JSON list of C-alpha atoms in Angstrom, two decimals:
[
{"chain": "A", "resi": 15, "resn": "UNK", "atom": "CA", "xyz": [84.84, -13.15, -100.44]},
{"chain": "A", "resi": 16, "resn": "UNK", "atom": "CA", "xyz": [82.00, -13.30, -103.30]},
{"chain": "A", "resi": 17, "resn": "UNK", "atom": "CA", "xyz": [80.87, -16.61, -102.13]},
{"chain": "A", "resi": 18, "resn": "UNK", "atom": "CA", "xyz": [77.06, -17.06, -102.77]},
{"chain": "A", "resi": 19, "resn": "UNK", "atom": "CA", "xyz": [74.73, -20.14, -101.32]},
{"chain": "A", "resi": 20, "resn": "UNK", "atom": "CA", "xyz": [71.71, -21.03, -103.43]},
{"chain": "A", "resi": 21, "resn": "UNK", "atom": "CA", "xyz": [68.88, -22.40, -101.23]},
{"chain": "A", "resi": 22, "resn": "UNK", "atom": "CA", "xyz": [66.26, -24.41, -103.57]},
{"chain": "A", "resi": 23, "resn": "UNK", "atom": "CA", "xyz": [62.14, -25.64, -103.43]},
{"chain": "A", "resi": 24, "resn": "UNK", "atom": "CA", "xyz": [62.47, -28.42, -101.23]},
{"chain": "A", "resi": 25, "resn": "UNK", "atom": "CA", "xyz": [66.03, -27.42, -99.68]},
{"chain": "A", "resi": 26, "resn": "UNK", "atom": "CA", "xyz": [67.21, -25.91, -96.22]},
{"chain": "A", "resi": 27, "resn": "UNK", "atom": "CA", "xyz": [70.06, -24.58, -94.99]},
{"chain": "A", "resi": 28, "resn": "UNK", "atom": "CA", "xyz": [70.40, -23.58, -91.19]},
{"chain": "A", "resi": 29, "resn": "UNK", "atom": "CA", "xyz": [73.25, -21.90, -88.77]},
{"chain": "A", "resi": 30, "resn": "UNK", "atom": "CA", "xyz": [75.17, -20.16, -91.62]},
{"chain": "A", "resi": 31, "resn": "UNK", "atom": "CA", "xyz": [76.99, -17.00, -91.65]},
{"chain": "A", "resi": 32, "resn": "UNK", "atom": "CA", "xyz": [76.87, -14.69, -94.67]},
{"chain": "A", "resi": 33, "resn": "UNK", "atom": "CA", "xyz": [80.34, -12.69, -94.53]},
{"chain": "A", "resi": 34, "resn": "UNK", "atom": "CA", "xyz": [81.00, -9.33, -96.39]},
{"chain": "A", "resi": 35, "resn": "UNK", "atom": "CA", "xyz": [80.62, -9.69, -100.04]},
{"chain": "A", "resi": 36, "resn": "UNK", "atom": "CA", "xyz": [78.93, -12.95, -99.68]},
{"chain": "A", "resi": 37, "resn": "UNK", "atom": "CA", "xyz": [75.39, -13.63, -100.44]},
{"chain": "A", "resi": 38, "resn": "UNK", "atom": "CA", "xyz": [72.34, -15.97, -99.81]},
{"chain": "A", "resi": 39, "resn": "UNK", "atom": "CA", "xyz": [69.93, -16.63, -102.22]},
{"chain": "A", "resi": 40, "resn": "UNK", "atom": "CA", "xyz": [66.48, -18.27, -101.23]},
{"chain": "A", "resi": 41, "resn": "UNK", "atom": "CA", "xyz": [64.38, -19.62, -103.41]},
{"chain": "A", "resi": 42, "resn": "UNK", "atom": "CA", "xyz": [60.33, -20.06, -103.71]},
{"chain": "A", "resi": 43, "resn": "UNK", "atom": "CA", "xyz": [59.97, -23.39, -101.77]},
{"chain": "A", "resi": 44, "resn": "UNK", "atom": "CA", "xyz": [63.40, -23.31, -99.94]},
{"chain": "A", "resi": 45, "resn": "UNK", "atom": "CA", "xyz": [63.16, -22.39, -96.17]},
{"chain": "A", "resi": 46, "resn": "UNK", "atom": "CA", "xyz": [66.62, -21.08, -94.31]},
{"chain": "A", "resi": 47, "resn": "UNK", "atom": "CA", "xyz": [67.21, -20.62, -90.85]},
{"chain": "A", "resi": 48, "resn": "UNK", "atom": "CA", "xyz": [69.33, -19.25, -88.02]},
{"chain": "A", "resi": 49, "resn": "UNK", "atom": "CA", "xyz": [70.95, -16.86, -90.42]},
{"chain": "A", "resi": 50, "resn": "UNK", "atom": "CA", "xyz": [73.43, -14.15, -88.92]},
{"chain": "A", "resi": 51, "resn": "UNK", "atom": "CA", "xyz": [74.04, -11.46, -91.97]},
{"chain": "A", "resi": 52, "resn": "UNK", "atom": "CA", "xyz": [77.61, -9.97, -90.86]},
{"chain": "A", "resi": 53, "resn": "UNK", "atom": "CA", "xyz": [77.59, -7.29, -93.97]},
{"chain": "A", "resi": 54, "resn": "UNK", "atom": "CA", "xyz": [76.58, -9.47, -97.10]},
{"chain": "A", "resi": 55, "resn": "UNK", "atom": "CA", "xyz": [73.12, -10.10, -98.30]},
{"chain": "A", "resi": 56, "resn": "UNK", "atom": "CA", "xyz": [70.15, -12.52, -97.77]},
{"chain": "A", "resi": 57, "resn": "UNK", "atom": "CA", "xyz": [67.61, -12.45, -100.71]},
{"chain": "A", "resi": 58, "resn": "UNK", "atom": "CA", "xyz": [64.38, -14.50, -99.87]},
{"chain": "A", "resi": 59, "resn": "UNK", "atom": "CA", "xyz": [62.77, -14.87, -103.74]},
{"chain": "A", "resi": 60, "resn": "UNK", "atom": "CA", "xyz": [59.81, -16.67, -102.87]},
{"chain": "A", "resi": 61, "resn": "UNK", "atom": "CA", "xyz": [61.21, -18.45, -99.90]},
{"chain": "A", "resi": 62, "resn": "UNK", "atom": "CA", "xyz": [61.03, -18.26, -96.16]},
{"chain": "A", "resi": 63, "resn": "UNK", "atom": "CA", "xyz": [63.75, -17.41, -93.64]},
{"chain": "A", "resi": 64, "resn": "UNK", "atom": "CA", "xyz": [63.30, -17.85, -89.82]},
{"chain": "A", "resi": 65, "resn": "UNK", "atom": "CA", "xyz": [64.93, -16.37, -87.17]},
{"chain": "A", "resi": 66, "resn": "UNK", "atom": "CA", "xyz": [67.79, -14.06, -88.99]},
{"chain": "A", "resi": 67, "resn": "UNK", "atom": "CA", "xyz": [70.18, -11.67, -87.26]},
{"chain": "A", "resi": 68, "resn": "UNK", "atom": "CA", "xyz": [71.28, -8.72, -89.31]},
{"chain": "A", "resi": 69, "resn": "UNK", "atom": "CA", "xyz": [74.29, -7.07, -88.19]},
{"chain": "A", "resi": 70, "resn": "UNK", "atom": "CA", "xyz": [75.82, -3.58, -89.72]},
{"chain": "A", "resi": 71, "resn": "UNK", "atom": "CA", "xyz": [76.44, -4.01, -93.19]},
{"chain": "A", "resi": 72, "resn": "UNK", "atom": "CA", "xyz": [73.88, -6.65, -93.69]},
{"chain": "A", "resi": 73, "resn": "UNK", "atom": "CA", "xyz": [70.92, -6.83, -95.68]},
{"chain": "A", "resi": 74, "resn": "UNK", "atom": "CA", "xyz": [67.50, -8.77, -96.08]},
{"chain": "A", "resi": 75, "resn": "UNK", "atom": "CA", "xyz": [65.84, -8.64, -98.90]},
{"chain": "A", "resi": 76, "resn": "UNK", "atom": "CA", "xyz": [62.58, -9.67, -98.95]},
{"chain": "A", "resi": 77, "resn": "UNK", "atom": "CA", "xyz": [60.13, -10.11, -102.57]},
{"chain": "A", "resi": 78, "resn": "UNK", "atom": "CA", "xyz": [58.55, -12.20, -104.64]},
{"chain": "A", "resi": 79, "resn": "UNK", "atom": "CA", "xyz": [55.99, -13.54, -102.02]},
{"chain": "A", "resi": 80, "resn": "UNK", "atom": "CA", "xyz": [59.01, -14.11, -99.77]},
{"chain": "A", "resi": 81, "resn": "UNK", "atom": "CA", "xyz": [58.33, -14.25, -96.34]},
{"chain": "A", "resi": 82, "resn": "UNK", "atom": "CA", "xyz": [60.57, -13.49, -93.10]},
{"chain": "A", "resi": 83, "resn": "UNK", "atom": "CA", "xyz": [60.10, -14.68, -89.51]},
{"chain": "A", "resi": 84, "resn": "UNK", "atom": "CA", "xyz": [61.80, -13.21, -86.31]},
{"chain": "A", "resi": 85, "resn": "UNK", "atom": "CA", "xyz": [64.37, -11.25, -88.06]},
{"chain": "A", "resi": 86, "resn": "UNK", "atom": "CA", "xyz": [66.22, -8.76, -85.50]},
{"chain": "A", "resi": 87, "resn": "UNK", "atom": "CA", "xyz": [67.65, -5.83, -87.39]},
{"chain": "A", "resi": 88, "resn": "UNK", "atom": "CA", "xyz": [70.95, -4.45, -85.63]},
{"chain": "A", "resi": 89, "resn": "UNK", "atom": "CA", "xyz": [72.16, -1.11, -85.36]},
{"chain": "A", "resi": 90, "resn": "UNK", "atom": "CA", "xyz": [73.59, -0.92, -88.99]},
{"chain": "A", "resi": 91, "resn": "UNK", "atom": "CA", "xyz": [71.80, -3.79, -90.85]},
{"chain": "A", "resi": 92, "resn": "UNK", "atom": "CA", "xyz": [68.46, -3.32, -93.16]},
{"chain": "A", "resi": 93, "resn": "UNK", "atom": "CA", "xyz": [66.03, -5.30, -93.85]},
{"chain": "A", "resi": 94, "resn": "UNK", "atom": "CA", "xyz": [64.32, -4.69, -97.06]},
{"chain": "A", "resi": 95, "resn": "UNK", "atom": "CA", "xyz": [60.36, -6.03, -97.98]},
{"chain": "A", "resi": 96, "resn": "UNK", "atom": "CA", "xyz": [58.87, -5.83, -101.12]},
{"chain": "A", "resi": 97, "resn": "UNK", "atom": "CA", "xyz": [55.19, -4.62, -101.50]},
{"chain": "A", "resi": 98, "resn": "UNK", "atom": "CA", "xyz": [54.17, -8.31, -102.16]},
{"chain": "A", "resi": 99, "resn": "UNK", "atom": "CA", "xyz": [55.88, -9.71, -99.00]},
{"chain": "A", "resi": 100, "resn": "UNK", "atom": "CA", "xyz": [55.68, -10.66, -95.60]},
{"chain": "A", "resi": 101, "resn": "UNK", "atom": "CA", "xyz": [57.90, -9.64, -92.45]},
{"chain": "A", "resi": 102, "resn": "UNK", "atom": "CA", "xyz": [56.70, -11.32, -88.94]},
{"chain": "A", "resi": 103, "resn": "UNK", "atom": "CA", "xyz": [57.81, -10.88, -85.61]},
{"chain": "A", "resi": 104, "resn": "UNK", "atom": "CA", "xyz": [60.25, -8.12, -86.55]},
{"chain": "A", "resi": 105, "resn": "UNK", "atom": "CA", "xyz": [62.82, -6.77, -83.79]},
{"chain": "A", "resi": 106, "resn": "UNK", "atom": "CA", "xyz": [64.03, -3.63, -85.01]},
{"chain": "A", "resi": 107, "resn": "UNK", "atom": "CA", "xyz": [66.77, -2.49, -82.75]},
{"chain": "A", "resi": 108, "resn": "UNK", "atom": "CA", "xyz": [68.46, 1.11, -82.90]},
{"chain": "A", "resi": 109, "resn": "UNK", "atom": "CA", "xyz": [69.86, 2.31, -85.62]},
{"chain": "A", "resi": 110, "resn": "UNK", "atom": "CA", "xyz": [68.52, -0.70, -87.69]},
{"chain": "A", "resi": 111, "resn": "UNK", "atom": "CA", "xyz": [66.85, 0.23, -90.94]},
{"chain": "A", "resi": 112, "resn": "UNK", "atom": "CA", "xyz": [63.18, -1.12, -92.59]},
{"chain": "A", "resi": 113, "resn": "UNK", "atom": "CA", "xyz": [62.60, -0.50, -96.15]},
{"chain": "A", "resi": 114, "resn": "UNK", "atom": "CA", "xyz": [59.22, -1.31, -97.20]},
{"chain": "A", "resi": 115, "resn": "UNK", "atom": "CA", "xyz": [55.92, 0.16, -98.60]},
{"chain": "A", "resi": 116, "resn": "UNK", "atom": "CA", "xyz": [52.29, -0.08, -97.30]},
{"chain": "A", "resi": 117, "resn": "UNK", "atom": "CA", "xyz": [51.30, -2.52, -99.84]},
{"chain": "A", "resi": 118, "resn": "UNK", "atom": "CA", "xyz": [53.92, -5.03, -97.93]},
{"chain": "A", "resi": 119, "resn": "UNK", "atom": "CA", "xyz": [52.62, -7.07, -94.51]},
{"chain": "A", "resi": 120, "resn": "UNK", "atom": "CA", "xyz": [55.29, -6.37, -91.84]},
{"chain": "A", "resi": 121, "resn": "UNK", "atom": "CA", "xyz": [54.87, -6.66, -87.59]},
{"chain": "A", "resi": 122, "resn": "UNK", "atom": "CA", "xyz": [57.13, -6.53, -84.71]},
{"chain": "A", "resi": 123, "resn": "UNK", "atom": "CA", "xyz": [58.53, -4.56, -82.48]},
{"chain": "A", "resi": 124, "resn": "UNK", "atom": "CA", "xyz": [61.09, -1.26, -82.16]},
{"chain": "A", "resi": 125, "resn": "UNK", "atom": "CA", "xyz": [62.01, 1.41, -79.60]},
{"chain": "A", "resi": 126, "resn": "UNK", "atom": "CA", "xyz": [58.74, 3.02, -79.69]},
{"chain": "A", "resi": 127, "resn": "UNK", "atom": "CA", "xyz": [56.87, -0.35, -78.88]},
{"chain": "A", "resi": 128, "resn": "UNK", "atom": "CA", "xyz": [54.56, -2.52, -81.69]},
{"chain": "A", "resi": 129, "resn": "UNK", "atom": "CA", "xyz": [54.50, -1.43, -85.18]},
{"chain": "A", "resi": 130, "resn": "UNK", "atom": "CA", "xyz": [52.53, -2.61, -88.21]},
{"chain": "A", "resi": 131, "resn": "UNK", "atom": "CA", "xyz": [51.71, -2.42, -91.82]},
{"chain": "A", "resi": 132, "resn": "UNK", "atom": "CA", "xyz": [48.62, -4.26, -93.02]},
{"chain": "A", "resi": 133, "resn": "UNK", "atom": "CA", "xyz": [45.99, -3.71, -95.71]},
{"chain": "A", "resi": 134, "resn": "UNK", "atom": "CA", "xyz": [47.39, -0.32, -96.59]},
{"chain": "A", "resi": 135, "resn": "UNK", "atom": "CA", "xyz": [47.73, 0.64, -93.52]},
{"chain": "A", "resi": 136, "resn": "UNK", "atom": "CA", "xyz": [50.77, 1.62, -91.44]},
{"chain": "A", "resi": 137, "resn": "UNK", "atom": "CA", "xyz": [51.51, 2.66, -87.73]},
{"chain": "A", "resi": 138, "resn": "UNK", "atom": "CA", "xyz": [54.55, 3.58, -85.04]},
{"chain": "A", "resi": 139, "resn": "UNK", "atom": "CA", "xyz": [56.95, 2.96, -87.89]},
{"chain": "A", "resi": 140, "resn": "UNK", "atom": "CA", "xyz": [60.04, 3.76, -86.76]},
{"chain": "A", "resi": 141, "resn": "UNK", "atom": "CA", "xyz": [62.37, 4.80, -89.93]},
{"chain": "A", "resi": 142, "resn": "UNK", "atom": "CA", "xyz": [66.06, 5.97, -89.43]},
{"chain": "A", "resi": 143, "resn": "UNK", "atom": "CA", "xyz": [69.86, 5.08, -90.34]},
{"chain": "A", "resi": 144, "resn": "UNK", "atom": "CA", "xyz": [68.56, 5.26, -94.36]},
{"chain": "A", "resi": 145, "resn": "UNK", "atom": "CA", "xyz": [64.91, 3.77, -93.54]},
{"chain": "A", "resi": 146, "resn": "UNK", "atom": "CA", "xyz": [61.75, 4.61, -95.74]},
{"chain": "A", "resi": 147, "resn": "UNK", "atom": "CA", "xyz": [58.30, 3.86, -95.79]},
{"chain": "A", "resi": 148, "resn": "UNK", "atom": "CA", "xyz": [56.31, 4.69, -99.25]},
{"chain": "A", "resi": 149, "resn": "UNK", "atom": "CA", "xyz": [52.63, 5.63, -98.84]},
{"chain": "A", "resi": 150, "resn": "UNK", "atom": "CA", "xyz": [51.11, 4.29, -101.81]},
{"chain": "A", "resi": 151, "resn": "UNK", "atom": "CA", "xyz": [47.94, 5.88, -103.16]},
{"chain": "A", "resi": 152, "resn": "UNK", "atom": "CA", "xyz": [44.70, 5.73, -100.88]},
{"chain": "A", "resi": 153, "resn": "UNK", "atom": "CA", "xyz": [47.24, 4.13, -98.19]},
{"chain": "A", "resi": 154, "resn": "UNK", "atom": "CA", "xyz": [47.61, 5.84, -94.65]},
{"chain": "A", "resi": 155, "resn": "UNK", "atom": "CA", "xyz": [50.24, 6.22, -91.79]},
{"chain": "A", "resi": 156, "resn": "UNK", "atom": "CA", "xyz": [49.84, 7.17, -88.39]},
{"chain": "A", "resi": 157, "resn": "UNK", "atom": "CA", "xyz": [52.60, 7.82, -85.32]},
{"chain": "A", "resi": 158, "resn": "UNK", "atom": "CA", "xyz": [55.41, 7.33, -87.46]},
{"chain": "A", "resi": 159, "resn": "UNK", "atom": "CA", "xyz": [59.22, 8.77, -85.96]},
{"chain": "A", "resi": 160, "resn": "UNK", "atom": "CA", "xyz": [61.18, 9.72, -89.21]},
{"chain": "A", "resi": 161, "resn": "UNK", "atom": "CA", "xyz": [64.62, 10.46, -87.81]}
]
């Protein structure tokens, strides 16, 4: 319980498990990989995390010119990205939640097929189980479920 993993420039960590109440922390130049979140929390500060499972309870936060690569979001798990950050090859699965904003760079896939939000724009964003898009000023959205 309240264990935490610092991930540094230059340093990599792979196959781990972050627990309830535990936390990864990723840092700009550290890269992280086969991560399965089981209820604590993966912040990506700068760094990049590939292939990351979030399960219910879990969370992936995403800022600082992070970026994220084929993260699957579970029914129950979130996966949060910050306005200056990147999200690639995202599976959202139901019942898993996106957080992000239209100034953020985000692609994959969910129920209702290909999503994407790009140069202010957003499309089939699929936002339930405590989702939310925010439409900045001049931004737009199009064939987006809100459930």
């Amino acid at each position: 319980n309240s264990g935490h993993q610092y991930v540094y420039s230059g340093g990599s960590a792979t196959d781990i498990i972050i627990d309830r109440f535990g936390n990864q922390i990723v840092y700009s130049g550290g890269r992280v990989s086969n991560t399965t979140i089981n209820g604590g929390e993966q912040l990506v500060i700068g760094g990049h995390a590939i292939s990351t499972t979030i399960t219910s309870g879990g969370k992936q936060t995403v800022h600082t010119s992070g970026s994220v690569t084929s993260t699957t979001i579970n029914n129950g798990g979130t996966l949060m990205i910050a306005s200056d950050s990147t999200g690639t090859d995202i599976v959202q699965n139901g019942g898993g939640a996106i957080i992000t904003d239209t100034a953020a760079t985000v692609s994959g896939s969910n129920t209702n097929g290909e999503f994407s939000v790009a140069d202010g724009r957003a499309s089939n964003m699929l936002l339930e189980n405590g989702g939310s898009l925010t439409v900045l000023p001049g931004h737009s959205v199009k064939d987006t479920m809100v459930g």
